[in-house]
Short mmCIF file of C-alpha atoms in Angstrom, two decimals:
data_model
loop_
_atom_site.label_atom_id
_atom_site.label_comp_id
_atom_site.label_asym_id
_atom_site.label_seq_id
_atom_site.Cartn_x
_atom_site.Cartn_y
_atom_site.Cartn_z
CA MET A 1 39.74 -0.18 -7.06
CA ALA A 2 36.23 0.65 -5.94
CA ALA A 3 33.56 0.45 -8.63
CA LYS A 4 32.48 3.80 -9.95
CA ASP A 5 29.10 4.87 -8.54
CA THR A 6 26.35 4.91 -11.09
CA SER A 7 23.45 7.27 -10.55
CA ARG A 8 19.90 6.10 -11.00
CA ARG A 9 19.55 8.38 -14.04
CA ASP A 10 22.76 7.02 -15.62
CA PHE A 11 21.47 3.50 -15.14
CA ILE A 12 18.19 4.35 -16.85
CA LYS A 13 20.02 5.93 -19.79
CA LYS A 14 22.15 2.82 -20.26
CA SER A 15 19.34 0.31 -19.76
CA SER A 16 17.56 -1.27 -22.70
CA LEU A 17 14.08 -0.14 -23.64
CA GLY A 18 12.95 -3.68 -22.96
CA GLY A 19 14.14 -3.32 -19.38
CA LEU A 20 12.17 -0.10 -19.06
CA GLY A 21 9.06 -1.83 -20.35
CA THR A 22 9.48 -4.59 -17.79
CA ALA A 23 9.87 -2.09 -14.99
CA LEU A 24 6.69 -0.33 -16.04
CA GLY A 25 4.75 -3.56 -16.32
CA ILE A 26 4.29 -3.17 -20.07
CA GLY A 27 3.71 -6.25 -22.13
CA THR A 28 3.15 -8.58 -19.17
CA VAL A 29 1.49 -11.85 -20.13
CA ILE A 30 0.16 -14.77 -18.16
CA PRO A 31 2.76 -17.54 -18.65
CA ALA A 32 0.23 -20.25 -19.53
CA ILE A 33 -0.95 -18.24 -22.51
CA ALA A 34 2.55 -17.30 -23.65
CA GLU A 35 3.73 -20.90 -23.54
CA GLU A 36 0.69 -22.40 -25.19
CA GLY A 37 0.53 -20.06 -28.18
CA LEU A 38 -2.20 -20.01 -30.80
CA ASN A 39 -2.28 -21.76 -34.15
CA THR A 40 -4.22 -19.30 -36.27
CA SER A 41 -4.21 -21.70 -39.20
CA GLU A 42 -7.09 -23.49 -37.49
CA HIS A 43 -9.26 -20.40 -37.80
CA SER A 44 -10.90 -18.65 -40.70
CA ILE A 45 -8.90 -15.55 -41.71
CA SER A 46 -10.84 -13.35 -44.11
CA ASP A 47 -9.44 -10.68 -46.43
CA GLU A 48 -11.36 -7.97 -44.59
CA LYS A 49 -8.99 -5.62 -42.72
CA LEU A 50 -9.42 -2.98 -40.05
CA HIS A 51 -7.14 0.06 -40.21
CA VAL A 52 -6.69 1.88 -36.90
CA LYS A 53 -3.98 4.01 -35.30
CA PRO A 54 -3.96 3.00 -31.62
CA ARG A 55 -2.79 5.76 -29.30
CA PHE A 56 -0.37 5.21 -26.43
CA HIS A 57 1.77 7.33 -24.13
CA ASN A 58 5.39 7.22 -25.26
CA TRP A 59 7.77 7.28 -22.32
CA ILE A 60 10.78 7.63 -24.64
CA VAL A 61 11.66 11.26 -25.42
CA ASP A 62 13.01 12.63 -28.69
CA GLU A 63 16.73 12.64 -29.43
CA GLY A 64 18.45 15.52 -27.66
CA GLU A 65 15.66 16.02 -25.09
CA GLU A 66 16.14 15.43 -21.39
CA TRP A 67 14.25 12.43 -20.03
CA LEU A 68 11.55 14.35 -18.18
CA GLU A 69 7.84 13.69 -17.73
CA LEU A 70 7.16 16.98 -19.48
CA ASN A 71 8.98 15.74 -22.59
CA THR A 72 6.96 12.52 -22.89
CA LYS A 73 3.95 12.57 -25.17
CA GLN A 74 1.25 10.57 -26.88
CA ALA A 75 2.08 8.62 -30.01
CA ASN A 76 0.25 6.34 -32.44
CA LEU A 77 0.86 2.99 -34.07
CA ASP A 78 -0.49 2.11 -37.51
CA TRP A 79 -2.31 -1.23 -37.68
CA ASN A 80 -3.97 -3.09 -40.53
CA ILE A 81 -5.40 -6.17 -38.82
CA PRO A 82 -7.73 -8.97 -39.97
CA VAL A 83 -11.29 -8.28 -38.88
CA SER A 84 -11.61 -12.02 -38.19
CA GLN A 85 -9.05 -11.61 -35.39
CA CYS A 86 -10.87 -8.65 -33.79
CA ALA A 87 -13.73 -8.36 -31.34
CA LEU A 88 -15.75 -5.49 -29.94
CA VAL A 89 -16.17 -6.23 -26.22
CA LEU A 90 -19.14 -4.52 -24.58
CA LEU A 91 -18.41 -4.45 -20.85
CA ASP A 92 -21.15 -3.80 -18.27
CA VAL A 93 -23.38 -1.81 -20.62
CA TRP A 94 -26.35 -1.73 -18.27
CA GLN A 95 -29.72 -0.03 -18.47
CA ARG A 96 -29.18 2.15 -15.40
CA HIS A 97 -26.76 3.50 -12.80
CA TYR A 98 -27.53 4.49 -9.23
CA LEU A 99 -25.69 7.81 -9.76
CA LYS A 100 -27.53 10.30 -11.95
CA GLU A 101 -24.60 11.89 -13.77
CA PRO A 102 -22.79 8.73 -14.95
CA GLU A 103 -26.13 7.39 -16.15
CA GLU A 104 -26.80 10.57 -18.15
CA ARG A 105 -23.31 10.55 -19.66
CA ALA A 106 -23.56 6.86 -20.53
CA GLU A 107 -26.99 7.30 -22.10
CA LYS A 108 -25.67 10.07 -24.35
CA ILE A 109 -22.66 7.94 -25.35
CA ILE A 110 -24.83 4.91 -26.09
CA ASN A 111 -27.26 6.88 -28.24
CA GLU A 112 -24.64 8.87 -30.14
CA LYS A 113 -21.65 6.48 -30.36
CA TYR A 114 -22.70 2.88 -29.74
CA ILE A 115 -25.49 2.74 -32.29
CA PRO A 116 -23.34 3.64 -35.35
CA LEU A 117 -20.39 1.63 -34.00
CA LEU A 118 -22.47 -1.51 -33.54
CA LYS A 119 -24.06 -1.08 -36.96
CA SER A 120 -20.64 -0.95 -38.67
CA CYS A 121 -19.10 -3.79 -36.67
CA ARG A 122 -22.05 -6.05 -37.41
CA GLU A 123 -22.13 -5.03 -41.08
CA TYR A 124 -18.42 -5.80 -41.60
CA GLY A 125 -18.39 -9.02 -39.59
CA MET A 126 -16.46 -8.00 -36.49
CA GLU A 127 -17.26 -10.26 -33.57
CA VAL A 128 -19.41 -8.54 -30.93
CA ILE A 129 -19.04 -9.96 -27.42
CA HIS A 130 -21.22 -8.96 -24.47
CA CYS A 131 -19.74 -9.08 -20.94
CA PRO A 132 -22.53 -7.81 -18.66
CA SER A 133 -21.42 -9.34 -15.29
CA PRO A 134 -21.92 -13.00 -14.31
CA GLN A 135 -25.36 -12.53 -12.77
CA VAL A 136 -26.68 -10.84 -15.92
CA ALA A 137 -24.85 -13.06 -18.42
CA LYS A 138 -26.31 -16.24 -16.97
CA THR A 139 -29.86 -15.01 -17.62
CA HIS A 140 -29.37 -14.71 -21.38
CA PRO A 141 -29.80 -17.59 -23.86
CA ASN A 142 -26.59 -16.52 -25.68
CA TRP A 143 -24.44 -17.25 -22.62
CA VAL A 144 -21.68 -19.45 -24.04
CA LYS A 145 -21.24 -21.61 -20.89
CA LEU A 146 -17.61 -22.50 -21.56
CA MET A 147 -16.81 -23.32 -17.92
CA THR A 148 -17.87 -26.31 -15.88
CA GLU A 149 -19.89 -26.06 -12.67
CA ALA A 150 -16.78 -26.98 -10.69
CA GLU A 151 -14.83 -24.14 -12.31
CA LEU A 152 -17.68 -21.72 -11.67
CA LYS A 153 -17.45 -22.45 -7.94
CA PRO A 154 -13.74 -22.59 -7.10
CA VAL A 155 -12.82 -23.61 -3.56
CA PRO A 156 -11.79 -20.43 -1.72
CA ASP A 157 -8.41 -20.26 -0.07
CA SER A 158 -8.37 -20.55 3.70
CA TRP A 159 -6.43 -17.28 3.93
CA PRO A 160 -7.47 -14.60 4.59
CA PRO A 161 -10.04 -16.16 6.93
CA LYS A 162 -13.64 -16.12 5.73
CA GLU A 163 -14.72 -13.82 8.55
CA PHE A 164 -12.03 -11.33 7.57
CA ARG A 165 -13.00 -11.44 3.88
CA ASN A 166 -16.62 -10.79 4.89
CA LEU A 167 -15.64 -8.32 7.63
CA SER A 168 -17.92 -10.18 10.03
CA GLY A 169 -17.56 -11.42 13.60
CA PRO A 170 -14.41 -10.00 15.23
CA TYR A 171 -13.67 -7.96 12.08
CA ASN A 172 -17.03 -6.20 11.90
CA ALA A 173 -15.49 -2.98 13.21
CA TYR A 174 -13.55 -2.57 9.95
CA ARG A 175 -16.66 -2.34 7.77
CA ARG A 176 -17.61 0.86 6.05
CA PRO A 177 -20.71 2.42 7.59
CA PHE A 178 -24.13 1.43 6.24
CA THR A 179 -26.13 4.41 4.96
CA PRO A 180 -29.85 4.78 4.22
CA LYS A 181 -28.95 5.23 0.54
CA GLU A 182 -27.57 1.67 0.49
CA ALA A 183 -31.05 0.28 1.10
CA GLU A 184 -32.40 2.56 -1.65
CA ARG A 185 -29.70 1.31 -4.03
CA ASN A 186 -30.46 -2.33 -3.21
CA ALA A 187 -34.13 -1.71 -3.98
CA LEU A 188 -33.44 -0.52 -7.54
CA THR A 189 -34.54 -2.54 -10.57
CA PRO A 190 -32.09 -5.42 -11.16
CA LEU A 191 -29.34 -4.69 -13.66
CA THR A 192 -29.72 -5.95 -17.19
CA PHE A 193 -28.62 -5.17 -20.76
CA HIS A 194 -29.22 -1.65 -22.02
CA PRO A 195 -32.25 -1.88 -24.37
CA ARG A 196 -30.28 -0.44 -27.30
CA VAL A 197 -27.25 -2.70 -26.79
CA VAL A 198 -28.70 -6.20 -26.54
CA PRO A 199 -27.12 -9.35 -28.02
CA LEU A 200 -28.35 -10.14 -31.52
CA ASN A 201 -28.49 -13.52 -33.24
CA ASN A 202 -25.52 -15.59 -32.08
CA GLU A 203 -23.50 -12.79 -30.43
CA ALA A 204 -21.67 -14.30 -27.47
CA VAL A 205 -22.55 -13.46 -23.89
CA ILE A 206 -19.66 -13.99 -21.47
CA ALA A 207 -19.70 -14.26 -17.68
CA TYR A 208 -16.01 -14.59 -16.73
CA GLY A 209 -12.53 -13.65 -17.91
CA GLU A 210 -11.49 -17.27 -18.36
CA GLU A 211 -14.63 -17.79 -20.44
CA LEU A 212 -13.77 -14.77 -22.60
CA HIS A 213 -10.28 -16.21 -23.17
CA ARG A 214 -11.66 -19.62 -24.14
CA TYR A 215 -14.13 -18.03 -26.55
CA CYS A 216 -11.41 -15.91 -28.17
CA LYS A 217 -9.24 -19.00 -28.50
CA GLN A 218 -12.07 -20.86 -30.26
CA LYS A 219 -12.59 -17.96 -32.66
CA GLY A 220 -8.94 -17.02 -33.25
CA ILE A 221 -9.43 -13.54 -31.77
CA LEU A 222 -6.29 -11.62 -30.80
CA PHE A 223 -7.34 -7.93 -30.80
CA LEU A 224 -9.95 -6.72 -28.29
CA PHE A 225 -11.63 -3.31 -28.54
CA PHE A 226 -13.40 -2.41 -25.29
CA ALA A 227 -16.42 -0.17 -24.87
CA GLY A 228 -18.30 0.02 -21.59
CA PHE A 229 -18.69 1.42 -18.12
CA ASN A 230 -17.26 2.56 -15.88
CA THR A 231 -13.81 3.60 -17.10
CA ASN A 232 -12.20 3.84 -13.67
CA ALA A 233 -14.09 0.90 -12.18
CA CYS A 234 -15.22 -2.19 -14.11
CA LEU A 235 -12.95 -1.65 -17.13
CA ILE A 236 -10.05 -1.87 -14.68
CA THR A 237 -11.25 -4.35 -12.06
CA ARG A 238 -13.29 -6.99 -13.93
CA ASP A 239 -11.62 -10.33 -14.64
CA TYR A 240 -12.89 -9.89 -18.24
CA GLY A 241 -11.69 -6.28 -18.25
CA VAL A 242 -8.93 -4.37 -19.97
CA LEU A 243 -6.01 -5.18 -17.68
CA GLN A 244 -6.70 -8.88 -17.19
CA MET A 245 -7.18 -9.56 -20.89
CA ASN A 246 -3.98 -7.64 -21.69
CA TYR A 247 -2.15 -9.70 -19.05
CA ARG A 248 -3.40 -12.82 -20.83
CA GLY A 249 -1.54 -11.68 -23.94
CA TYR A 250 -4.23 -10.00 -26.05
CA GLN A 251 -3.72 -6.63 -27.76
CA VAL A 252 -6.26 -4.44 -26.00
CA SER A 253 -7.61 -1.02 -26.99
CA VAL A 254 -10.23 1.06 -25.20
CA ILE A 255 -12.63 3.03 -27.39
CA ARG A 256 -12.19 6.28 -25.54
CA ASP A 257 -15.39 8.00 -26.70
CA CYS A 258 -17.43 4.92 -25.76
CA THR A 259 -16.82 5.02 -22.02
CA THR A 260 -17.19 7.29 -19.01
CA GLY A 261 -16.13 6.99 -15.39
CA MET A 262 -17.53 7.69 -11.96
CA GLU A 263 -16.44 11.17 -10.89
CA SER A 264 -16.33 13.03 -7.58
CA ARG A 265 -16.99 16.59 -6.46
CA GLU A 266 -13.33 17.39 -7.20
CA THR A 267 -13.07 15.62 -10.57
CA GLN A 268 -16.45 15.97 -12.26
CA ALA A 269 -15.95 19.28 -14.06
CA GLY A 270 -12.95 17.99 -16.02
CA LEU A 271 -13.94 14.29 -16.02
CA LEU A 272 -10.54 13.73 -14.41
CA GLN A 273 -11.26 10.16 -13.30
CA THR A 274 -12.36 9.17 -16.81
CA ASN A 275 -9.44 10.87 -18.53
CA GLY A 276 -7.00 9.66 -15.90
CA ALA A 277 -8.08 6.04 -16.41
CA LEU A 278 -7.69 6.37 -20.18
CA LEU A 279 -4.22 7.85 -19.71
CA PHE A 280 -3.36 5.01 -17.33
CA PHE A 281 -4.25 2.48 -20.03
CA GLU A 282 -2.18 4.35 -22.61
CA MET A 283 0.79 4.59 -20.24
CA TYR A 284 0.98 0.95 -19.18
CA GLY A 285 0.57 -1.37 -22.11
CA GLN A 286 -2.87 -0.79 -23.60
CA TYR A 287 -4.12 1.60 -26.29
CA THR A 288 -7.08 3.84 -27.07
CA VAL A 289 -8.92 4.50 -30.31
CA THR A 290 -12.15 6.28 -31.24
CA SER A 291 -15.40 4.80 -32.51
CA ASN A 292 -15.04 6.76 -35.75
CA GLU A 293 -11.60 5.20 -36.35
CA ILE A 294 -13.22 1.78 -36.30
CA ILE A 295 -16.24 2.82 -38.36
CA THR A 296 -14.06 4.32 -41.09
CA GLY A 297 -11.28 1.76 -40.72
CA PHE A 298 -12.87 -1.24 -42.39
CA SER A 299 -11.04 -1.97 -45.65
CA ARG A 300 -14.10 -1.81 -47.89
CA LYS A 301 -14.56 1.81 -46.79
CA ALA A 302 -11.07 2.81 -47.93
#
């Protein structure tokens, strides 16, 4: 007897939620981290707690509802986590941007949100980690230097060919066109820390994702709260960014009122790139919170 055909929708209904999570890429971890584990007994765990309700997009619909996109919605978890296992990660918080509007939005966010957030995190002992790009990190005395020179200069693979990676020689025709504005951009003041968000005392300065992992391992940090710029660029693409640190096994939340993206003519009015990136994080394994949640979430403020 021929096996009964099973529709794609029937298969989804019968599949485990774990299978759905795997298909969506949720909860992916780098094997080396998963196998190695972390002995938190080696680290100092204080009584101080942080209460937050991380927001995510719930793909599972309510009982009796059809499994449609329109029936999915945001949901929240309820966490009370040791402050000693948390870190505020400040990613690419620079003093300028070559585009006027993102710079203006970031300046407003820094002045209105970062200042009270940093004050509370420092007051209640949450680790503050600065990730300002390798070229900026290496100029600061707080750079942790947790990687050897050999690791800092890995031998590149022979494929794709160097000329192709650089789009030079026979591949020059595939380059994007050079514009006069590119020379103007290259002539701007070198990037550095924003003057109101500089490392204090012994706050760590990190250059690479592997370095961030090693530092977190030393300190027993498991929960990373990201603030920085730009939402749809560096928060996504950096090796010390949201996705890579989540892939390494950390619980990652983006502080959604402490970031802004780079918009276009079509997206600027509704900040669609910014909001779309935040929704992407919430949909695929990360979370978002607000700065006020963190400020009011320390246990001594309860």
